[in-house]
Coordinates of C-alpha atoms and ligand atoms in Angstrom, one line a residue:
Chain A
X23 CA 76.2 141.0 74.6
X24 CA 79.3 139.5 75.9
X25 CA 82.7 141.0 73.9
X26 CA 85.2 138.0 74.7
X27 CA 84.1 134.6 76.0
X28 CA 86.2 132.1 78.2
X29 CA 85.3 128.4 78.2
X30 CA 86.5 126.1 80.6
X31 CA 90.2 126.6 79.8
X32 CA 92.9 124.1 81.4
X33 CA 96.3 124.5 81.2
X34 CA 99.0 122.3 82.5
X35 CA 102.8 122.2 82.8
X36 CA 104.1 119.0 82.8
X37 CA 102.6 117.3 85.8
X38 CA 101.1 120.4 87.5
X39 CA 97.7 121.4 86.5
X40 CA 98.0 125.5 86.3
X41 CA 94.4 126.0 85.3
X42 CA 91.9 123.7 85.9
X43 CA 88.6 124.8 83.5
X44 CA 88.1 128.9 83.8
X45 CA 85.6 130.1 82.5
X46 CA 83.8 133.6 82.7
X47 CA 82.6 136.3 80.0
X48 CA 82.9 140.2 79.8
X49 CA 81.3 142.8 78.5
X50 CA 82.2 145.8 75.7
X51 CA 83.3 148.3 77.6
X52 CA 83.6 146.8 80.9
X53 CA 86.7 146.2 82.9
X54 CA 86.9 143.0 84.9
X55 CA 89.8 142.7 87.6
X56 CA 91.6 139.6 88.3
X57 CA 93.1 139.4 92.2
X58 CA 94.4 136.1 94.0
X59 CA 97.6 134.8 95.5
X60 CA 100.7 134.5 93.3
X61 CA 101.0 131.5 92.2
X62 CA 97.6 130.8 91.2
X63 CA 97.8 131.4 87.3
X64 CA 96.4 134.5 86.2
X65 CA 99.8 135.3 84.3
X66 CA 99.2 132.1 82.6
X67 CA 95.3 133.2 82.2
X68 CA 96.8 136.0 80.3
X69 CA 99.0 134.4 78.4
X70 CA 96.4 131.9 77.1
X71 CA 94.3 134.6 76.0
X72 CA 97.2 136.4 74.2
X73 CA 98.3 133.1 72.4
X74 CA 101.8 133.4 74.4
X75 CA 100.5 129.7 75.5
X76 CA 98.4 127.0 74.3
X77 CA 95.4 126.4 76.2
X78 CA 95.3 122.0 76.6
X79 CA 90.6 122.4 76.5
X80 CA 88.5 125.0 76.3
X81 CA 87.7 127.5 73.9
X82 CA 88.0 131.9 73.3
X83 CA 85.7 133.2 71.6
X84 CA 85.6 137.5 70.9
X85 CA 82.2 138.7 69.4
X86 CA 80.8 135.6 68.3
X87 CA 83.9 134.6 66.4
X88 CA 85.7 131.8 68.1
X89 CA 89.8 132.5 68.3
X90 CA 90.4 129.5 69.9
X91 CA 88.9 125.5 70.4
X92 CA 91.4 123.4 71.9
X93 CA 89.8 120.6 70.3
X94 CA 89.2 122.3 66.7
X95 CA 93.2 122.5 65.1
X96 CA 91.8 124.2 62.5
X97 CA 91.6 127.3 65.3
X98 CA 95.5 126.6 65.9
X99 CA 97.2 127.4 62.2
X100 CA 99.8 129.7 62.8
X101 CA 99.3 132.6 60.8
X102 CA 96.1 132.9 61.6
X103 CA 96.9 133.2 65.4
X104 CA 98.9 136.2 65.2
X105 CA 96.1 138.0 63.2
X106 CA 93.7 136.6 66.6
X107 CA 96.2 138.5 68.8
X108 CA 95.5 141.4 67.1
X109 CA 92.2 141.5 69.7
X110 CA 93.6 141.7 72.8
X111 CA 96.6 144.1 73.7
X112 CA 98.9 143.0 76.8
X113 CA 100.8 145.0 79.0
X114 CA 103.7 143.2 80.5
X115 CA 104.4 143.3 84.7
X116 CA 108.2 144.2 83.1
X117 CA 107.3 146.4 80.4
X118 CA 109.1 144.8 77.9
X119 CA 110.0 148.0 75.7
X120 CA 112.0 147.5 73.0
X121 CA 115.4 149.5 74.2
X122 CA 117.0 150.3 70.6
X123 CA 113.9 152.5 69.5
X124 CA 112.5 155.7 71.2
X125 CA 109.6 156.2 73.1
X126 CA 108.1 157.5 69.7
X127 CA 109.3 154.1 67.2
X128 CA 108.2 151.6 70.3
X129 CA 104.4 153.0 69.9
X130 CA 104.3 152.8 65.9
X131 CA 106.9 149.8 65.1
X132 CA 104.2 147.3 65.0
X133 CA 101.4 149.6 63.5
X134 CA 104.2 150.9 60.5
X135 CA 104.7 147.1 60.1
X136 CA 100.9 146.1 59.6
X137 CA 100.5 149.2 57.5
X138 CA 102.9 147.7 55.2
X139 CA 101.8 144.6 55.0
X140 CA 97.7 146.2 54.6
X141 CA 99.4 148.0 51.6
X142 CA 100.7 144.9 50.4
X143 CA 97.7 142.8 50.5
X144 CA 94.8 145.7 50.1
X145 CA 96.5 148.0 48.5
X146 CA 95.6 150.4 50.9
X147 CA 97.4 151.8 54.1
X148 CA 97.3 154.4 56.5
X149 CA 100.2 157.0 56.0
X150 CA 102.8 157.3 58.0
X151 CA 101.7 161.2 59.4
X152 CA 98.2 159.3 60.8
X153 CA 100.4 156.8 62.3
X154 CA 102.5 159.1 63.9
X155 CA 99.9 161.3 64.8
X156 CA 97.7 158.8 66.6
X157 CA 101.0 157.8 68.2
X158 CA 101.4 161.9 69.5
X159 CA 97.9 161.7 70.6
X160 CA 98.4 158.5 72.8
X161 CA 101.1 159.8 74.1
X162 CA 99.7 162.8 75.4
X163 CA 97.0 160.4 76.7
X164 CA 99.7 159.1 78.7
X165 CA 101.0 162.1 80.3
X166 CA 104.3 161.6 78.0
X167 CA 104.8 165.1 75.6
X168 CA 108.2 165.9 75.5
X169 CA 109.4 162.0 76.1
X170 CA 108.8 161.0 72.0
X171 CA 112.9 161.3 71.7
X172 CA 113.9 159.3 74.5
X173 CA 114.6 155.8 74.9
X174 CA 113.5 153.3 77.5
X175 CA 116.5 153.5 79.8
X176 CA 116.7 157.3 80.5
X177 CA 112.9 157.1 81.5
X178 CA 111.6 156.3 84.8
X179 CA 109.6 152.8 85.8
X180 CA 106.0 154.4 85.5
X181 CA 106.6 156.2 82.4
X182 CA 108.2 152.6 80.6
X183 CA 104.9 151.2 82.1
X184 CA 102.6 154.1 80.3
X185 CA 104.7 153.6 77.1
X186 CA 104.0 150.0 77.3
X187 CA 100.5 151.0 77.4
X188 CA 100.3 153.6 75.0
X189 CA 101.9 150.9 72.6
X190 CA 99.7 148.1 72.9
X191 CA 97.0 150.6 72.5
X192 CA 98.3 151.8 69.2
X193 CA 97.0 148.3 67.7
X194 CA 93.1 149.7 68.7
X195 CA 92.4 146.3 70.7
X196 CA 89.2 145.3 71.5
X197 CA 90.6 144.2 75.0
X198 CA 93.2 145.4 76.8
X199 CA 95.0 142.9 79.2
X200 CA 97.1 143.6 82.2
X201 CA 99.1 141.7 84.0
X202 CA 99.9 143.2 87.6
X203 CA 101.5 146.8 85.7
X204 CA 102.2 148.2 89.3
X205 CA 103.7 145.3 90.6
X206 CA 107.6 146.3 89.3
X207 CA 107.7 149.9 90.2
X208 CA 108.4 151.8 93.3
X209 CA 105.7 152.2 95.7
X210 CA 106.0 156.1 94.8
X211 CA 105.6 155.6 90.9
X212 CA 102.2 153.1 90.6
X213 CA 99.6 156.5 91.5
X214 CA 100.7 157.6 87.6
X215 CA 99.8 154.5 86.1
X216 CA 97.2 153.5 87.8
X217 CA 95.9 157.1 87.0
X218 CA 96.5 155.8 83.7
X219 CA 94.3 153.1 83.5
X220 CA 91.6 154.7 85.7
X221 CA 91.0 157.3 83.0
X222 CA 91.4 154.2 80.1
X223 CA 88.4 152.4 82.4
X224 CA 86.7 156.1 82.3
X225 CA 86.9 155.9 78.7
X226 CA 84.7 152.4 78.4
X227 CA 87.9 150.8 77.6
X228 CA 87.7 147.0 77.9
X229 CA 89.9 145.5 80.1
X230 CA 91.7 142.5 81.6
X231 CA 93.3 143.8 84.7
X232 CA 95.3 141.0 87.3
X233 CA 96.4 143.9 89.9
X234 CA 97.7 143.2 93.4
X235 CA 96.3 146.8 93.9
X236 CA 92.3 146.2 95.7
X237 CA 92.1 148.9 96.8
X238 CA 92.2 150.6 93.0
X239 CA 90.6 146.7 91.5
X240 CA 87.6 147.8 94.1
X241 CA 87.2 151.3 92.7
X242 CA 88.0 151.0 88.9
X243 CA 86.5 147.5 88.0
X244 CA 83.1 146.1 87.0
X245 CA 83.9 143.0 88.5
X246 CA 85.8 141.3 90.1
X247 CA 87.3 137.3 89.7
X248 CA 89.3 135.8 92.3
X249 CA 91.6 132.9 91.7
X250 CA 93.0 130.2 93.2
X251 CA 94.9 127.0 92.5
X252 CA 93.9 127.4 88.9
X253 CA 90.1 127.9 89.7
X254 CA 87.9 130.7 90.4
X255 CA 87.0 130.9 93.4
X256 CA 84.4 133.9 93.2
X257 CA 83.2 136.5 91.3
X258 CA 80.8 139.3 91.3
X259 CA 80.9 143.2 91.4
X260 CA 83.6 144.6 93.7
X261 CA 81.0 145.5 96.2
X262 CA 80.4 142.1 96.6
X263 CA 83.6 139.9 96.4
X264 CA 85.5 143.0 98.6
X265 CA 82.8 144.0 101.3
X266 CA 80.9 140.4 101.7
X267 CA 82.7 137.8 100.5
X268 CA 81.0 134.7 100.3
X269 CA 83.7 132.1 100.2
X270 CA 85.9 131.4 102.7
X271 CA 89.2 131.6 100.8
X272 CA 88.5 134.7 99.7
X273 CA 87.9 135.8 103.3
X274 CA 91.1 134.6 103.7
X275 CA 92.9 136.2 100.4
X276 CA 91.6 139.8 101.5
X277 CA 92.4 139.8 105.0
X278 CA 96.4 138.9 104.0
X279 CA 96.0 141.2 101.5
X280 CA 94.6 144.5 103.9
X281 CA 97.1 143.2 106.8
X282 CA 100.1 143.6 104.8
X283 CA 100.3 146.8 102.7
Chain B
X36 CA 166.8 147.7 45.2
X37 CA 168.9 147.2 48.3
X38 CA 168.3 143.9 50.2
X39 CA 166.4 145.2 53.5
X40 CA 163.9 146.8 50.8
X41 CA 163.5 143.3 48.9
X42 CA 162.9 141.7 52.0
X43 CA 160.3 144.2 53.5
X44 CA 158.1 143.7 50.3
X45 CA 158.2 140.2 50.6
X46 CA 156.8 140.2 54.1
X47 CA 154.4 142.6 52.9
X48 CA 153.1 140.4 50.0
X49 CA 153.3 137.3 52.3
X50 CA 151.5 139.5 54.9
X51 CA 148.4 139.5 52.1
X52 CA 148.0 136.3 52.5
X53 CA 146.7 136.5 55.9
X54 CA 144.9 139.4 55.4
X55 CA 143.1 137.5 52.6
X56 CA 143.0 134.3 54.9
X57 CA 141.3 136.2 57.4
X58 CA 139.0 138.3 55.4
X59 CA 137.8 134.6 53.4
X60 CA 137.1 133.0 57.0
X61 CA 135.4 136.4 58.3
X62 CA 133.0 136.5 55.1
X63 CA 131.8 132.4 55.3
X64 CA 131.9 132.1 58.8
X65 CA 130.0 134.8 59.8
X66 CA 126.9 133.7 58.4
X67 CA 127.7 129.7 58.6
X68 CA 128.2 130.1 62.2
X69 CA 124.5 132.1 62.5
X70 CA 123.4 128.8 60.8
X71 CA 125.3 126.2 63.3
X72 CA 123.9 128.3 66.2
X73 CA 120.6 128.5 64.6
X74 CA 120.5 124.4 64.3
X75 CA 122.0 124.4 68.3
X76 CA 118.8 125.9 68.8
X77 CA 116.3 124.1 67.1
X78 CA 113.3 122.4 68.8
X79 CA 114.4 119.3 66.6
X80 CA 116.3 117.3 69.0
X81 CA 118.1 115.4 66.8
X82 CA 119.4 118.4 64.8
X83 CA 120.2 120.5 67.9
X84 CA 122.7 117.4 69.2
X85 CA 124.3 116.4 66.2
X86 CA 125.5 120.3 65.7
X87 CA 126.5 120.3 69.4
X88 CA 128.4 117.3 69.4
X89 CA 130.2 118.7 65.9
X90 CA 130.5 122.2 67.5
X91 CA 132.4 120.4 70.9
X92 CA 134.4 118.6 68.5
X93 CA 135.7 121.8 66.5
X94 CA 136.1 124.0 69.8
X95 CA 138.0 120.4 71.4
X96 CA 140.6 119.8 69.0
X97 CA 143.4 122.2 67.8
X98 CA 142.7 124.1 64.6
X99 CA 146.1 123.4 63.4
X100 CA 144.6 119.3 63.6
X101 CA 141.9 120.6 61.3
X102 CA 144.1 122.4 58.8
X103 CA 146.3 119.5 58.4
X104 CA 143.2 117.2 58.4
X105 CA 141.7 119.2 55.9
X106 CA 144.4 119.1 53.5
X107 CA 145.9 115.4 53.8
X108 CA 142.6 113.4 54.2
X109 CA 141.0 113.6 51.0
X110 CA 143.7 112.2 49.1
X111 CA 144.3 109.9 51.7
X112 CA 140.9 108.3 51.9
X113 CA 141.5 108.3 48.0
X114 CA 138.8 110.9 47.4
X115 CA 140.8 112.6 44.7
X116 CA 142.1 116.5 44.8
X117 CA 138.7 118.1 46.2
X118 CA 141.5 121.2 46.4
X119 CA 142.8 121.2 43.1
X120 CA 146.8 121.5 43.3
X121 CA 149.8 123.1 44.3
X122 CA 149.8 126.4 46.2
X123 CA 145.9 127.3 45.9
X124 CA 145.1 123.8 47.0
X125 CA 146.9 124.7 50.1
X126 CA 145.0 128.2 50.4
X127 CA 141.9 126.7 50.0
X128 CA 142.2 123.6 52.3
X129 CA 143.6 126.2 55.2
X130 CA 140.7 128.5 54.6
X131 CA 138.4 126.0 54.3
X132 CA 139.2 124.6 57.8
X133 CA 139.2 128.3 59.0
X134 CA 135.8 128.4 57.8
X135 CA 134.7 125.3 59.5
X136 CA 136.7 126.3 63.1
X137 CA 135.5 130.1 63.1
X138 CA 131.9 129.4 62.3
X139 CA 131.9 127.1 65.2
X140 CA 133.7 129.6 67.6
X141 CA 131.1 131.9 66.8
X142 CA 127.8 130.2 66.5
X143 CA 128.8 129.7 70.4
X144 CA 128.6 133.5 70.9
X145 CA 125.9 134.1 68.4
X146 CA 124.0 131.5 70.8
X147 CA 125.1 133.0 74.4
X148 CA 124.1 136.3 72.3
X149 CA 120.1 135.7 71.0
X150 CA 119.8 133.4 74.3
X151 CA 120.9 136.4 76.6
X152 CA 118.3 138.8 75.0
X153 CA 115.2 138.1 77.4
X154 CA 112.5 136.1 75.8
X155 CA 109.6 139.3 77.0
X156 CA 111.4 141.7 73.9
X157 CA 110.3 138.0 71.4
X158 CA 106.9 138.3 73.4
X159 CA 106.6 142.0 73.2
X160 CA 106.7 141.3 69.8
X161 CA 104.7 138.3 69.0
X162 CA 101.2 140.0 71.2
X163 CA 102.2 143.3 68.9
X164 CA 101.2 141.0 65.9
X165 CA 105.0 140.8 64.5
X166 CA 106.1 137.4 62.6
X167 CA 109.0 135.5 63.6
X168 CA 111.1 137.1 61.2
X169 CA 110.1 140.7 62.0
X170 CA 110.6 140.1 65.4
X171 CA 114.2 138.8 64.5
X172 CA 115.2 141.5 62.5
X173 CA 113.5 144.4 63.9
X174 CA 113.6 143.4 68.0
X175 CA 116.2 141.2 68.9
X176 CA 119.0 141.6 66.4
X177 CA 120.3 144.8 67.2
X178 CA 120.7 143.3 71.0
X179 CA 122.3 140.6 70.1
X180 CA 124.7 142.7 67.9
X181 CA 125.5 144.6 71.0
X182 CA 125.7 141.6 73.0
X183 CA 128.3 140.4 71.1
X184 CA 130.2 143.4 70.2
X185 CA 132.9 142.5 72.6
X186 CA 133.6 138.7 72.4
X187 CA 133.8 138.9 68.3
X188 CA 136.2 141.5 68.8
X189 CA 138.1 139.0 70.4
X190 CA 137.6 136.3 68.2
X191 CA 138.1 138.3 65.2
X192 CA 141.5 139.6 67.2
X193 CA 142.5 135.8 67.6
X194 CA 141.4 135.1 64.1
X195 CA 144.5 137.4 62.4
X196 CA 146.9 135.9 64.8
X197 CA 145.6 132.2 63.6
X198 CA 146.4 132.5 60.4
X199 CA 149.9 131.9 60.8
X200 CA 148.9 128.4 61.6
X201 CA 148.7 127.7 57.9
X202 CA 151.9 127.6 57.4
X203 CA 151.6 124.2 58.8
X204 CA 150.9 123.2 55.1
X205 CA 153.4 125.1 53.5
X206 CA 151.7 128.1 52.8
X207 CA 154.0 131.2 53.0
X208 CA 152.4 133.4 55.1
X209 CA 154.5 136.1 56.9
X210 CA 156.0 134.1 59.7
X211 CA 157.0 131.3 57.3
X212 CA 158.7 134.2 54.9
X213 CA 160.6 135.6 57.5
X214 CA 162.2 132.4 58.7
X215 CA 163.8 132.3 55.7
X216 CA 165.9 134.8 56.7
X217 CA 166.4 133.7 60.3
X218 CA 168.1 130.7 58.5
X219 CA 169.7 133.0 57.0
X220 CA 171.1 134.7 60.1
X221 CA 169.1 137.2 59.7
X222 CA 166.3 138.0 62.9
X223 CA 164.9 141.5 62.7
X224 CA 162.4 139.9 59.5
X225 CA 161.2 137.4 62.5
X226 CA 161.2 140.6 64.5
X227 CA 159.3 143.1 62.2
X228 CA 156.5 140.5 61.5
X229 CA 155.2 140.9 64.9
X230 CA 154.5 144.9 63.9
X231 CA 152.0 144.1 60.9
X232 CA 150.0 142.2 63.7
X233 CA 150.4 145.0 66.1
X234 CA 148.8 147.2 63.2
X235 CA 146.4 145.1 62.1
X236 CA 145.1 144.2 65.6
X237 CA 145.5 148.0 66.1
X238 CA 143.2 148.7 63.5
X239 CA 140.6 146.0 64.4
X240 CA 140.5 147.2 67.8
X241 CA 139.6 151.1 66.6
X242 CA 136.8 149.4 64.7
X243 CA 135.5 148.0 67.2
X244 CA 135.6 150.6 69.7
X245 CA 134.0 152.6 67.5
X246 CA 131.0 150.1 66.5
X247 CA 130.2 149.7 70.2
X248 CA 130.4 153.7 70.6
X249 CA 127.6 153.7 68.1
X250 CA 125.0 151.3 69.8
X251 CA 125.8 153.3 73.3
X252 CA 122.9 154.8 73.0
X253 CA 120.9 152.3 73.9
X254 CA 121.0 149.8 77.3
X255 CA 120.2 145.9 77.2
Ligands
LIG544 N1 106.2 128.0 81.5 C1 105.9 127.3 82.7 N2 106.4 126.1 83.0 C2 106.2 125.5 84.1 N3 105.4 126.0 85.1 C3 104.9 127.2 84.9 C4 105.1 128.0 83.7 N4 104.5 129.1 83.8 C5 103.9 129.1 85.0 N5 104.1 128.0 85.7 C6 103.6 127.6 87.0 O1 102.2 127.8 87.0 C7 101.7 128.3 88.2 C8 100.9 129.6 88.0 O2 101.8 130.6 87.5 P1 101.2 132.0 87.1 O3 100.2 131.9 86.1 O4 102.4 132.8 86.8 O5 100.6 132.5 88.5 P2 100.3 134.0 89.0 O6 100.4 134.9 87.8 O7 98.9 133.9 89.5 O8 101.3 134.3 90.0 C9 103.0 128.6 89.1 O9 103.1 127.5 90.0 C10 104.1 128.6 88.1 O10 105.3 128.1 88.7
LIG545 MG1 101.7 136.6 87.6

């Protein structure tokens, strides 16, 4: 039973076409990574799925409840959509922490701020010694004890990157989206988080992962989607789309991608 | 009292009404000009032009225009006294215009300031499930503040000095006042009015160090 369906979404930026009808579906617990040539709109994949941009057709659908119809507005009310983005978590290529609050306040801002808003309309909330204590155990998940105090600026690239990650987990998504978390650090600094998210994908987490990384797409994911020029080319386990390619772009993707390192 | 003493207290009390001059414009503009640079903004068109074309306009043509403007067009264009009369009518028309310059002056740096904070911190916030307000408040409007720390001091430096301008309708601030004396053949009054501005910008500038000490812990 599929967790999050994708149906035929387009996507187009003034006159450029940036997706041209993607669809493909993934399963709880299953991490699926996305690889292709820059430029060929698996940011703006993400995006869509995340609500940062609205898809022109096609439809998202997350167990059975449909998030998104381009051609149902009723899908497209406002308030509702930032409840939808609840589902999916995103981790941003340039972190995106929030610099004025530790490493501690970026993980449980959001959470404190739902919590208050749960109270408000439930009556119920979780008090603030869970939320910080989930927050301690997340870090620690990360590899971050000791950092709670700091703020953004005095860490280093990889440990921004696995606070970014420990903070969209915080929200418990059902599926966790990356988009290329290696692809700003020094060479010496992407082993730690892709650790990271190797242990996440250990852990059944669900995961959207674009990655320019094949060698780690072809050990840690389920499957694999290429892209190109807004389409996907091919898909199947990593076995497959890595060691026999069946279409010749792809060919062509992975051998630019092993010649330069 | 001997005459130096009379005349030091009168520069003090014309001094106030700078001080209150500047304080007025300080306390409307502030949040007018988050408005103006708000409406710059807008995804309304329309909206976003007009308060552009107004802004240029203000920032175009000299405030002491606006002051006298202000004051002498209502009655002119036989709308009545919107001021009232005499001496307050004068205070209020100046500090009106004050207003109405300031607000534009800063909605200009309020603009640079929430347009300079990179729009990943709004999306941070936005896939984190935040509203657009809680976003505001909680994300971006600390950097902004810090963003802007050093060109309001500025403004707010240039602002004091300005205020002398409203003598241009009669109102005695501390320049005018000491003029009198300079008729008089008297110069040091002239002289001495240039120290309460030293203070006072002395004063600002402390603050102002000391507000952007306490946001150093932070980078943007
Ligand atoms: N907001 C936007 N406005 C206009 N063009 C955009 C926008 N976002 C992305 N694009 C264009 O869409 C194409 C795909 O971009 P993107 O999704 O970032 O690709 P990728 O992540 O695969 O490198 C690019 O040509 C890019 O220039
Ligand atoms: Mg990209």
């Amino acid at each position: 039973m599929a967790i999050l369906e994708v149906n035929d979404i387009h996507k187009r930026f003034g006159a450029a076409e940036v997706l041209k009808g993607i669809s493909f579906s993934l399963e709880k617990g299953s991490s699926l990574a996305i690889i292709g040539s820059s430029g060929s709109g698996k940011t703006t994949l993400l995006r869509c799925l995340n609500f940062l941009e609205k898809p022109d057709r096609g439809r998202i659908t997350v167990q059975d409840e449909v998030l998104f119809d381009a051609g149902d507005p009723g899908t497209q009310a406002e308030p509702e959509i930032r409840k939808k983005r609840l589902n999916f978590g995103l981790v941003f290529q340039a972190f995106h922490l929030f610099p004025q609050y530790t490493v501690l306040k970026n993980i449980t801002l959001a959470r404190e701020l739902l919590e208050k808003e749960r109270q408000k309309t439930q009556g119920t909330s979780a008090p603030q010694k869970e939320i910080d204590a989930d927050a301690a155990a997340l870090l620690a998940q990360m590899g971050l004890v000791g950092k709670e105090k700091a703020y953004p600026h005095q860490l280093s690239g990889g440990q921004q990157q696995r606070v970014a990650i420990a903070r969209a987990l915080a929200l418990k998504p059902k599926i966790l989206c990356f988009d290329e978390p290696t692809s700003a650090l020094d060479p010496e600094l992407t082993g730690e988080v892709l650790q990271v998210v190797r242990s996440l994908a250990n852990k059944k987490t669900t995961m959207v992962i674009v990655t320019h990384e094949m060698a780690f797409a072809r050990d840690v994911a389920d499957h694999i989607l290429f892209m190109d020029e807004g389409l996907i080319v091919e898909e199947g386990p990593p076995e497959q789309v890595f060691g026999n390619p069946r279409e010749e772009r792809t060919r062509q993707f992975l051998a630019r991608y092993s010649s330069e390192p | 009292m001997s005459n130096a003493q009379t005349i030091v207290s009168r520069l003090v009390d014309s001094f106030q009404l700078n001080v209150q001059l500047f304080f007025l414009t300080l306390l409307f503009s502030l949040p007018l000009g988050l408005v103006i640079a708000l409406c710059a903004m807008s995804r309304f068109k329309p909206l976003a032009i007009v308060t552009k074309t107004f802004v240029w306009m203000i920032r175009g043509t000299p405030l002491m225009l606006q002051v006298i403007i202000i004051f002498f067009a209502p009655g002119l264009l036989n709308f009545g006294a919107p001021w009232g009369s005499g001496a307050s009518a004068r205070f209020t028309a100046a500090t009106i215009a004050f207003i109405i310059n300031y607000a534009c002056y800063f909605s200009e740096i309020f603009r640079g300031g929430i347009q300079g904070v990179p729009i990943g911190q709004t999306e941070a916030g936005q896939v984190l499930g935040m509203t657009r307000a809680q976003i505001f408040f909680k994300v971006t409007l600390l950097q902004v503040i810090k963003r802007i720390l050093p060109a309001m001091s500025n403004e707010v430096i240039t602002l004091i000095k300005d205020t002398s301008l409203a003598r241009i309708i009669s109102i005695k601030e501390i320049i005018m006042m000491a003029q009198e004396y300079t008729a008089q053949g008297l110069i040091w009054p002239l002289f001495s009015t240039g120290l309460f501005f030293l203070v006072f910008v002395g004063l600002l500038t402390i603050i102002f160090a000391r507000l952007e000490k306490r946001l150093d812990y932070f980078r943007v």
